[in-house]
Coordinates of C-alpha atoms in Angstrom, one line a residue:
S1 CA 0.4 15.2 -24.6
P2 CA -0.5 19.0 -24.9
R3 CA 0.8 21.0 -21.8
L4 CA 0.9 24.6 -20.7
G5 CA 3.1 25.9 -18.1
F6 CA 3.9 29.4 -16.7
N7 CA 6.2 31.0 -14.2
Y8 CA 5.4 34.5 -13.1
D9 CA 7.5 36.8 -11.0
I10 CA 4.7 39.2 -9.4
T11 CA 6.9 41.8 -8.0
G12 CA 9.7 42.0 -10.7
D13 CA 12.5 41.3 -8.2
R14 CA 11.8 37.4 -7.5
K15 CA 10.4 37.9 -4.2
I16 CA 6.9 36.3 -5.1
Q17 CA 6.8 34.1 -8.0
V18 CA 3.7 32.1 -9.0
R19 CA 4.1 29.0 -11.2
G20 CA 2.0 26.2 -12.4
G21 CA 0.6 24.4 -15.5
T22 CA -1.9 22.0 -16.8
G23 CA -1.6 19.0 -19.2
L24 CA -1.9 15.5 -20.6
F25 CA 0.9 13.1 -19.4
T26 CA 1.3 9.9 -21.3
G27 CA 3.6 6.8 -20.2
R28 CA 4.0 3.3 -21.1
P29 CA 2.2 0.6 -19.1
A30 CA 4.2 -1.9 -17.4
F31 CA 5.0 -4.4 -20.1
V32 CA 4.0 -7.4 -17.9
W33 CA 0.4 -6.4 -18.1
I34 CA 0.8 -6.9 -21.8
S35 CA 2.6 -10.0 -21.7
N36 CA 0.4 -11.7 -19.3
Q37 CA -1.9 -12.7 -22.2
I38 CA 1.3 -14.7 -23.8
G39 CA 1.5 -16.9 -20.5
N40 CA -1.9 -17.3 -20.1
N41 CA -3.5 -18.2 -23.5
G42 CA -5.2 -21.7 -22.6
V43 CA -2.5 -24.0 -24.4
I44 CA 0.7 -23.1 -22.3
T45 CA -0.3 -23.8 -18.8
G46 CA -3.2 -25.3 -17.2
F47 CA -4.7 -26.6 -13.9
D48 CA -5.6 -30.1 -12.6
D49 CA -8.1 -29.6 -9.5
I50 CA -7.3 -32.4 -7.2
T51 CA -9.0 -32.9 -3.9
N52 CA -7.4 -36.1 -2.6
T53 CA -4.1 -37.2 -1.8
T54 CA -4.0 -40.7 -3.8
T55 CA -4.2 -39.7 -7.2
R56 CA -0.7 -38.0 -7.6
P57 CA 1.2 -39.0 -4.3
F58 CA 4.6 -37.3 -3.7
N59 CA 7.3 -38.6 -6.0
P60 CA 10.8 -37.0 -6.0
N61 CA 11.1 -37.9 -9.8
P62 CA 9.6 -34.8 -11.4
T63 CA 8.7 -36.7 -14.8
T64 CA 6.6 -39.3 -12.8
F65 CA 2.9 -37.6 -13.7
I66 CA 3.8 -36.4 -17.1
P67 CA 1.5 -37.9 -19.4
A68 CA 3.0 -40.5 -22.1
V69 CA 0.5 -38.6 -24.6
P70 CA 0.1 -34.8 -23.6
S71 CA -3.2 -33.4 -24.1
L72 CA -4.7 -29.9 -23.7
P73 CA -5.3 -28.9 -19.9
S74 CA -8.8 -29.6 -18.9
S75 CA -8.9 -26.1 -17.2
Y76 CA -6.8 -23.1 -17.4
E77 CA -6.6 -19.2 -17.0
L78 CA -7.0 -16.7 -19.6
A79 CA -5.4 -13.0 -19.6
V80 CA -6.6 -11.1 -22.5
T81 CA -6.4 -7.3 -23.4
D82 CA -9.4 -5.3 -24.5
P83 CA -8.9 -4.3 -28.2
D84 CA -9.6 -0.5 -27.1
F85 CA -7.0 -0.6 -24.2
K86 CA -5.0 2.6 -24.2
F87 CA -1.6 3.5 -22.5
P88 CA -2.0 5.1 -18.9
Q89 CA -2.7 9.0 -19.3
V90 CA -3.4 11.4 -16.5
W91 CA -4.6 14.9 -16.9
R92 CA -2.3 16.9 -14.3
S93 CA -2.5 20.5 -13.2
N94 CA -0.5 22.4 -10.4
I95 CA -0.1 25.8 -9.0
A96 CA 2.5 27.1 -6.8
T97 CA 3.9 30.2 -4.9
D98 CA 7.5 30.8 -3.9
V99 CA 7.9 33.6 -1.6
K100 CA 11.5 35.1 -0.2
L101 CA 11.0 35.8 3.4
P102 CA 12.9 37.6 6.0
Y103 CA 16.4 36.1 7.1
D104 CA 16.8 34.7 3.7
L105 CA 14.1 32.2 4.2
V106 CA 12.0 30.8 1.0
G107 CA 8.4 29.7 1.5
T108 CA 6.6 27.5 -0.8
L109 CA 2.8 26.5 -1.2
E110 CA 1.9 23.8 -3.7
F111 CA -1.2 22.2 -5.0
I112 CA -1.2 19.3 -7.5
Y113 CA -4.4 17.6 -9.0
N114 CA -4.3 14.4 -11.2
K115 CA -7.2 12.8 -13.0
E116 CA -7.0 9.6 -14.8
V117 CA -8.0 9.7 -18.4
N118 CA -6.9 6.2 -19.2
G119 CA -6.1 4.5 -16.1
I120 CA -5.9 0.8 -15.5
G121 CA -8.6 -1.7 -14.8
Y122 CA -9.5 -5.4 -14.8
F123 CA -12.7 -7.4 -15.2
N124 CA -13.3 -11.2 -15.5
A125 CA -15.0 -11.9 -18.4
N126 CA -15.9 -15.4 -17.5
L127 CA -17.9 -14.3 -14.3
P128 CA -21.7 -14.6 -14.6
A129 CA -24.1 -12.5 -13.3
P130 CA -25.3 -12.8 -9.4
T131 CA -27.8 -15.3 -8.9
S132 CA -28.9 -13.8 -5.7
N133 CA -28.4 -11.5 -2.7
L134 CA -27.3 -12.3 1.0
I135 CA -30.4 -12.0 3.3
G136 CA -29.8 -9.7 6.5
A137 CA -28.2 -6.6 7.0
D138 CA -25.4 -7.4 4.5
T139 CA -27.2 -7.7 0.9
R140 CA -24.2 -8.1 -1.0
P141 CA -24.6 -9.7 -4.4
R142 CA -24.1 -13.7 -4.6
Y143 CA -22.5 -15.7 -7.3
S144 CA -22.7 -19.4 -8.6
T145 CA -19.6 -21.1 -8.2
Q146 CA -19.9 -22.1 -11.8
R147 CA -18.4 -19.8 -14.6
I148 CA -19.9 -18.9 -17.9
N149 CA -17.1 -21.6 -19.5
A150 CA -16.5 -24.3 -16.8
N151 CA -13.0 -25.2 -18.5
V152 CA -11.8 -21.4 -17.9
V153 CA -10.8 -20.6 -14.1
N154 CA -10.7 -16.9 -14.9
A155 CA -10.7 -14.6 -18.0
V156 CA -9.2 -11.5 -16.6
T157 CA -9.2 -8.7 -19.2
L158 CA -7.1 -5.6 -19.1
D159 CA -9.0 -2.4 -20.0
N160 CA -9.0 1.2 -19.1
S161 CA -10.8 3.0 -16.1
N162 CA -10.9 6.9 -15.9
N163 CA -12.4 7.1 -12.3
G164 CA -9.2 7.7 -10.3
H165 CA -7.9 10.9 -8.9
S166 CA -5.3 12.2 -6.6
Y167 CA -4.5 15.3 -5.2
S168 CA -1.6 16.8 -2.7
F169 CA -0.7 19.8 -1.0
A170 CA 2.4 20.7 0.3
A171 CA 3.9 23.7 2.2
S172 CA 7.8 24.2 3.0
L173 CA 10.4 26.6 4.4
E174 CA 13.9 26.6 3.5
K175 CA 17.0 28.3 4.4
P176 CA 19.3 27.8 1.3
L177 CA 22.8 27.1 2.1
T178 CA 24.6 30.3 3.8
K179 CA 27.9 29.8 5.3
G180 CA 27.9 26.1 5.5
L181 CA 24.2 25.9 6.9
F182 CA 21.2 24.4 5.3
A183 CA 17.9 23.5 6.6
K184 CA 14.5 22.8 5.4
A185 CA 11.0 21.8 6.8
S186 CA 8.2 20.5 4.9
Y187 CA 4.6 19.1 5.2
A188 CA 2.4 17.2 2.8
Y189 CA -1.1 16.0 2.8
G190 CA -2.5 14.0 0.1
E191 CA -5.2 11.7 -1.2
S192 CA -5.2 9.1 -3.9
M193 CA -8.1 6.9 -5.2
N194 CA -8.4 4.3 -7.8
T195 CA -10.5 1.3 -8.7
I196 CA -7.6 -0.9 -8.5
D197 CA -4.2 -1.4 -7.3
A198 CA -2.6 -3.3 -10.8
G199 CA 0.2 -5.8 -9.7
S200 CA 2.2 -7.7 -12.1
I201 CA -0.3 -10.7 -12.7
A202 CA -3.4 -10.3 -14.3
S203 CA -5.3 -12.7 -12.0
G204 CA -3.6 -11.6 -8.9
S205 CA -4.7 -7.8 -9.7
Y206 CA -8.2 -9.0 -10.2
N207 CA -8.6 -11.7 -7.5
N208 CA -6.9 -9.6 -4.6
N209 CA -8.8 -6.4 -5.1
P210 CA -11.1 -5.8 -1.9
I211 CA -14.6 -5.3 -3.0
S212 CA -18.2 -5.7 -1.4
I213 CA -20.1 -5.3 -4.5
D214 CA -19.8 -6.4 -8.3
P215 CA -16.1 -7.3 -8.6
N216 CA -16.4 -6.3 -12.1
N217 CA -17.5 -2.9 -11.6
S218 CA -15.0 -2.0 -8.6
P219 CA -16.0 1.3 -7.2
L220 CA -13.3 4.0 -6.1
G221 CA -11.1 3.3 -3.2
F222 CA -8.2 4.4 -1.5
S223 CA -4.9 3.7 -3.2
S224 CA -2.3 1.3 -1.6
N225 CA 0.0 4.3 -2.5
D226 CA -2.1 6.8 -0.7
Q227 CA 0.0 9.0 1.6
R228 CA -2.2 11.0 3.7
H229 CA 0.3 12.7 5.8
R230 CA 4.3 13.4 5.7
F231 CA 6.4 15.7 7.8
I232 CA 10.1 16.2 7.0
T233 CA 12.6 18.3 8.4
S234 CA 16.6 18.3 7.2
V235 CA 19.5 20.3 8.8
S236 CA 22.9 20.4 7.4
Y237 CA 26.1 22.3 8.5
R238 CA 29.4 22.1 6.9
Y239 CA 32.4 23.6 8.5
E240 CA 35.6 24.1 6.3
Y241 CA 39.2 24.1 7.7
G242 CA 40.9 26.0 4.9
K243 CA 43.1 23.8 2.8
I244 CA 43.1 20.8 5.5
G245 CA 39.5 19.5 4.9
S246 CA 35.9 20.0 6.1
S247 CA 33.5 18.4 8.3
Q248 CA 29.7 18.0 7.9
I249 CA 26.9 16.8 10.1
S250 CA 23.2 16.5 8.8
I251 CA 19.9 15.0 10.3
F252 CA 17.0 13.8 8.3
F253 CA 13.8 13.8 10.5
E254 CA 10.6 12.1 9.1
G255 CA 7.2 11.8 10.3
R256 CA 4.4 9.9 8.2
N257 CA 1.6 7.5 8.1
Q258 CA 2.8 4.0 7.5
G259 CA 0.4 2.9 4.8
R260 CA -3.2 1.5 4.7
F261 CA -4.9 -2.0 4.7
S262 CA -8.2 -3.5 4.0
Y263 CA -10.4 -5.3 6.4
I264 CA -11.7 -8.4 4.4
Y265 CA -13.2 -11.9 5.4
S266 CA -10.6 -14.8 5.6
N267 CA -12.5 -17.0 2.9
D268 CA -15.0 -16.5 0.1
L269 CA -18.2 -14.8 1.1
N270 CA -19.9 -13.8 -2.2
G271 CA -19.1 -17.0 -4.1
D272 CA -17.0 -15.8 -6.9
L273 CA -14.2 -18.0 -5.6
N274 CA -11.9 -15.3 -4.6
T275 CA -11.1 -14.2 -0.9
N276 CA -11.3 -10.5 -1.4
D277 CA -14.6 -9.7 0.2
L278 CA -14.6 -6.6 2.5
L279 CA -16.2 -6.9 5.8
Y280 CA -19.5 -5.7 6.7
I281 CA -19.3 -4.1 10.1
P282 CA -22.6 -4.8 12.0
R283 CA -24.5 -2.1 13.9
D284 CA -24.7 -4.6 16.8
M285 CA -24.0 -8.2 17.4
S286 CA -27.7 -9.1 16.4
E287 CA -26.7 -8.7 12.6
M288 CA -24.1 -11.6 13.2
N289 CA -24.7 -15.4 13.2
F290 CA -21.7 -16.9 14.8
Q291 CA -21.2 -20.8 14.9
T292 CA -19.9 -22.6 18.2
Y293 CA -16.5 -24.2 17.6
T294 CA -13.6 -25.6 19.4
P295 CA -10.1 -24.5 17.9
T296 CA -7.5 -27.1 17.7
G297 CA -6.1 -27.9 21.2
A298 CA -8.6 -25.6 23.1
A299 CA -9.9 -27.1 26.4
A300 CA -13.4 -25.8 25.8
A301 CA -15.3 -24.7 22.8
Y302 CA -15.7 -21.4 21.8
T303 CA -19.2 -20.7 22.1
A304 CA -21.3 -18.2 19.7
A305 CA -22.1 -15.7 22.4
E306 CA -18.3 -15.7 23.4
Q307 CA -17.4 -14.8 20.0
A308 CA -20.2 -12.1 19.7
A309 CA -18.8 -10.5 22.9
D310 CA -15.2 -10.6 21.8
Y311 CA -16.2 -9.2 18.3
E312 CA -18.0 -6.4 19.5
A313 CA -15.0 -5.7 22.0
Y314 CA -12.5 -5.7 19.0
I315 CA -14.9 -3.3 17.1
Q316 CA -15.1 -0.8 19.9
Q317 CA -11.4 -0.6 20.4
D318 CA -10.9 -0.3 16.5
E319 CA -11.4 3.6 15.7
Y320 CA -11.9 2.6 11.9
L321 CA -14.4 0.0 12.7
N322 CA -16.5 1.7 15.0
S323 CA -16.8 4.7 12.5
R324 CA -18.1 2.1 10.0
R325 CA -21.0 0.5 12.1
G326 CA -23.9 -0.5 9.6
K327 CA -21.4 -0.1 6.7
Y328 CA -19.0 -1.9 4.6
A329 CA -15.2 -1.6 5.1
E330 CA -13.7 0.4 2.4
R331 CA -10.8 -0.7 0.3
N332 CA -7.5 0.2 1.9
G333 CA -9.8 2.1 4.5
V334 CA -7.3 1.7 7.7
V335 CA -4.6 4.0 7.9
L336 CA -1.8 2.9 9.9
P337 CA -0.3 5.2 12.9
W338 CA 2.2 7.9 12.3
I339 CA 5.9 6.6 12.8
W340 CA 8.7 9.3 13.6
Q341 CA 12.4 8.3 12.5
A342 CA 15.6 10.4 12.2
D343 CA 18.8 9.7 10.3
L344 CA 22.3 11.1 11.2
N345 CA 25.0 11.6 8.8
F346 CA 28.7 12.8 9.5
T347 CA 31.2 13.3 6.8
Q348 CA 34.8 14.1 7.4
D349 CA 37.0 15.2 4.6
F350 CA 41.0 15.4 4.1
H351 CA 42.4 17.2 1.3
I352 CA 45.9 16.1 0.1
N353 CA 47.8 17.5 -2.7
V354 CA 48.7 14.8 -5.3
G355 CA 50.7 16.2 -8.3
G356 CA 49.5 19.7 -7.9
K357 CA 45.6 18.7 -7.8
K358 CA 43.5 18.4 -4.6
N359 CA 42.4 15.2 -4.0
T360 CA 40.2 14.3 -1.0
I361 CA 40.3 11.4 1.5
Q362 CA 36.5 11.0 3.0
F363 CA 35.3 9.1 5.8
T364 CA 31.5 8.8 6.4
A365 CA 29.4 7.5 9.4
N366 CA 25.5 7.0 9.2
I367 CA 23.2 6.1 12.1
L368 CA 19.8 5.1 10.4
N369 CA 16.9 5.4 13.0
I370 CA 19.1 7.2 15.6
G371 CA 16.1 7.6 17.8
N372 CA 16.0 3.9 18.5
L373 CA 19.6 4.0 19.5
I374 CA 18.6 6.5 22.3
N375 CA 15.5 4.8 23.1
N376 CA 14.4 1.2 22.0
K377 CA 10.8 2.3 21.9
W378 CA 11.4 5.1 19.4
G379 CA 11.2 4.8 15.7
V380 CA 9.5 1.5 15.8
G381 CA 6.6 0.8 13.3
N382 CA 3.4 -1.0 13.5
L383 CA 1.7 -3.8 11.7
A384 CA -2.0 -4.7 11.5
T385 CA -2.7 -7.6 14.1
N386 CA -5.2 -9.0 11.9
S387 CA -6.9 -7.8 8.8
R388 CA -9.0 -10.9 8.4
P389 CA -10.9 -11.3 11.7
V390 CA -14.0 -13.2 10.7
R391 CA -14.3 -16.7 8.5
V392 CA -17.4 -17.3 6.6
Q393 CA -18.2 -20.9 7.9
S394 CA -21.1 -21.4 5.4
V395 CA -23.9 -19.7 3.3
T396 CA -27.4 -21.5 3.7
A397 CA -30.3 -20.2 1.8
D398 CA -28.2 -16.8 1.4
V399 CA -27.8 -16.6 5.3
P400 CA -24.2 -16.7 6.2
L401 CA -22.9 -18.4 9.4
Y402 CA -19.4 -17.0 10.7
R403 CA -16.5 -17.8 13.2
L404 CA -14.3 -15.7 14.8
N405 CA -10.7 -16.1 14.0
V406 CA -8.3 -16.7 16.9
K407 CA -4.4 -16.3 17.3
G408 CA -4.1 -19.9 18.4
V409 CA -4.2 -21.9 21.5
L410 CA -2.0 -21.4 24.5
S411 CA -0.3 -24.5 26.1
D412 CA -2.9 -24.5 28.9
G413 CA -5.8 -25.0 26.2
T414 CA -6.7 -21.3 26.7
I415 CA -7.7 -19.6 23.5
D416 CA -5.6 -16.7 22.6
K417 CA -7.8 -13.9 20.8
Y418 CA -7.3 -10.9 19.0
N419 CA -7.9 -7.7 20.9
E420 CA -5.8 -5.1 19.5
T421 CA -5.6 -3.5 15.9
F422 CA -2.1 -2.9 15.7
T423 CA 1.0 -4.7 17.0
K424 CA 4.8 -3.4 16.9
S425 CA 6.8 -4.5 13.9
A426 CA 10.3 -6.0 14.0
G427 CA 11.9 -5.4 10.8
I428 CA 15.2 -4.1 10.1
T429 CA 14.0 -0.5 9.5
D430 CA 12.5 -0.6 13.4
V431 CA 15.9 -0.8 14.9
W432 CA 18.9 1.5 14.6
S433 CA 22.0 0.6 12.2
A434 CA 25.2 2.2 11.5
Q435 CA 27.2 2.3 8.2
F436 CA 30.8 3.3 8.0
G437 CA 32.7 4.4 4.6
I438 CA 35.9 5.5 3.3
R439 CA 36.3 7.0 -0.2
Y440 CA 39.0 8.3 -2.0
I441 CA 38.0 11.2 -4.4
F442 CA 40.3 12.1 -7.2
N443 CA 39.8 15.8 -8.2

């Protein structure tokens, strides 16, 4: 892991310092990536694909269907590792400048760039070559539902990828602690791209990787950890009462994008048996073939013309989809809106003398997401209303037939439709909360 770093005082009085470095950083993989091949080796576990309810009806006795003479499973998954697999490595470079400004302020600018040398990749060694392509505006490859080895569900192989990269730019302004006052404000902009977001299970990492082309050659896409914008401000003031104690109040304020998600079909389009196919966004509705159907409980059928009109309206209100007309959706291409939240802390210390030594009784009060306490519309996050708006009903002679998904059916038989990209979330972090504490500190 060769590295080179420097820190240069330009003016000789530490008012302007330039620092930076470049080098190779090596780390261990998550060990579960390696141990996947121990649990998925074809003899420990297997799958029986049963499509009826009579072969093995429910029985509360868990031993009922264990065979008297066990045999190897008829189908199984394999998780294997490429013999040339290398531990994760990135080449990281950074350059930064720290400047001492008037009024005892310190300004910092920093740029960091990372390039994968040995990143993480997966492919399915049991996936055959595509047999055809879709016909129409969407021409993605189609696969036979058969595998190279029919008994092997998947043979997901862990290997390396060197295509990923990331960069970030940050600027900050800081008031170092002076007479009890500290303040800092910073903004960061970044981009992170890779070919796969590896999880803990090999098959899940591969099967759930959104794709529009060959799933064994995943192109660069936005990482799920991509943090495009982040702004933070922190202010703290501490007042000492001589030997009696002290009071401190602090506020942390943050604004950021809430994450990313992908638009995919709600079932398998390309025939590789995985539901991870990225949407094709039509130039207009003439490129879509919808099927009239009646949702369960609906008073009337949902016609193909109605679905086309509703899908067009949904695309037009969605900034991302509308910008990708005639193209495929990108992996993690949709950026969720900004969220702004603030946390408040108040700490009260009382000093007491015990055996000639100063001890402290400390009381703390924290209000998380305090803006929501002031206004219940503040500090509330967002969720994607529906990341899978379209279902592939069938594919005949490489021409797909679609259905537009709906939320459900209302009590009067009216179809409840999706008409907006985001909805407000309702988790514990979306509402204010308070924490109180007491601590005895021995000095």
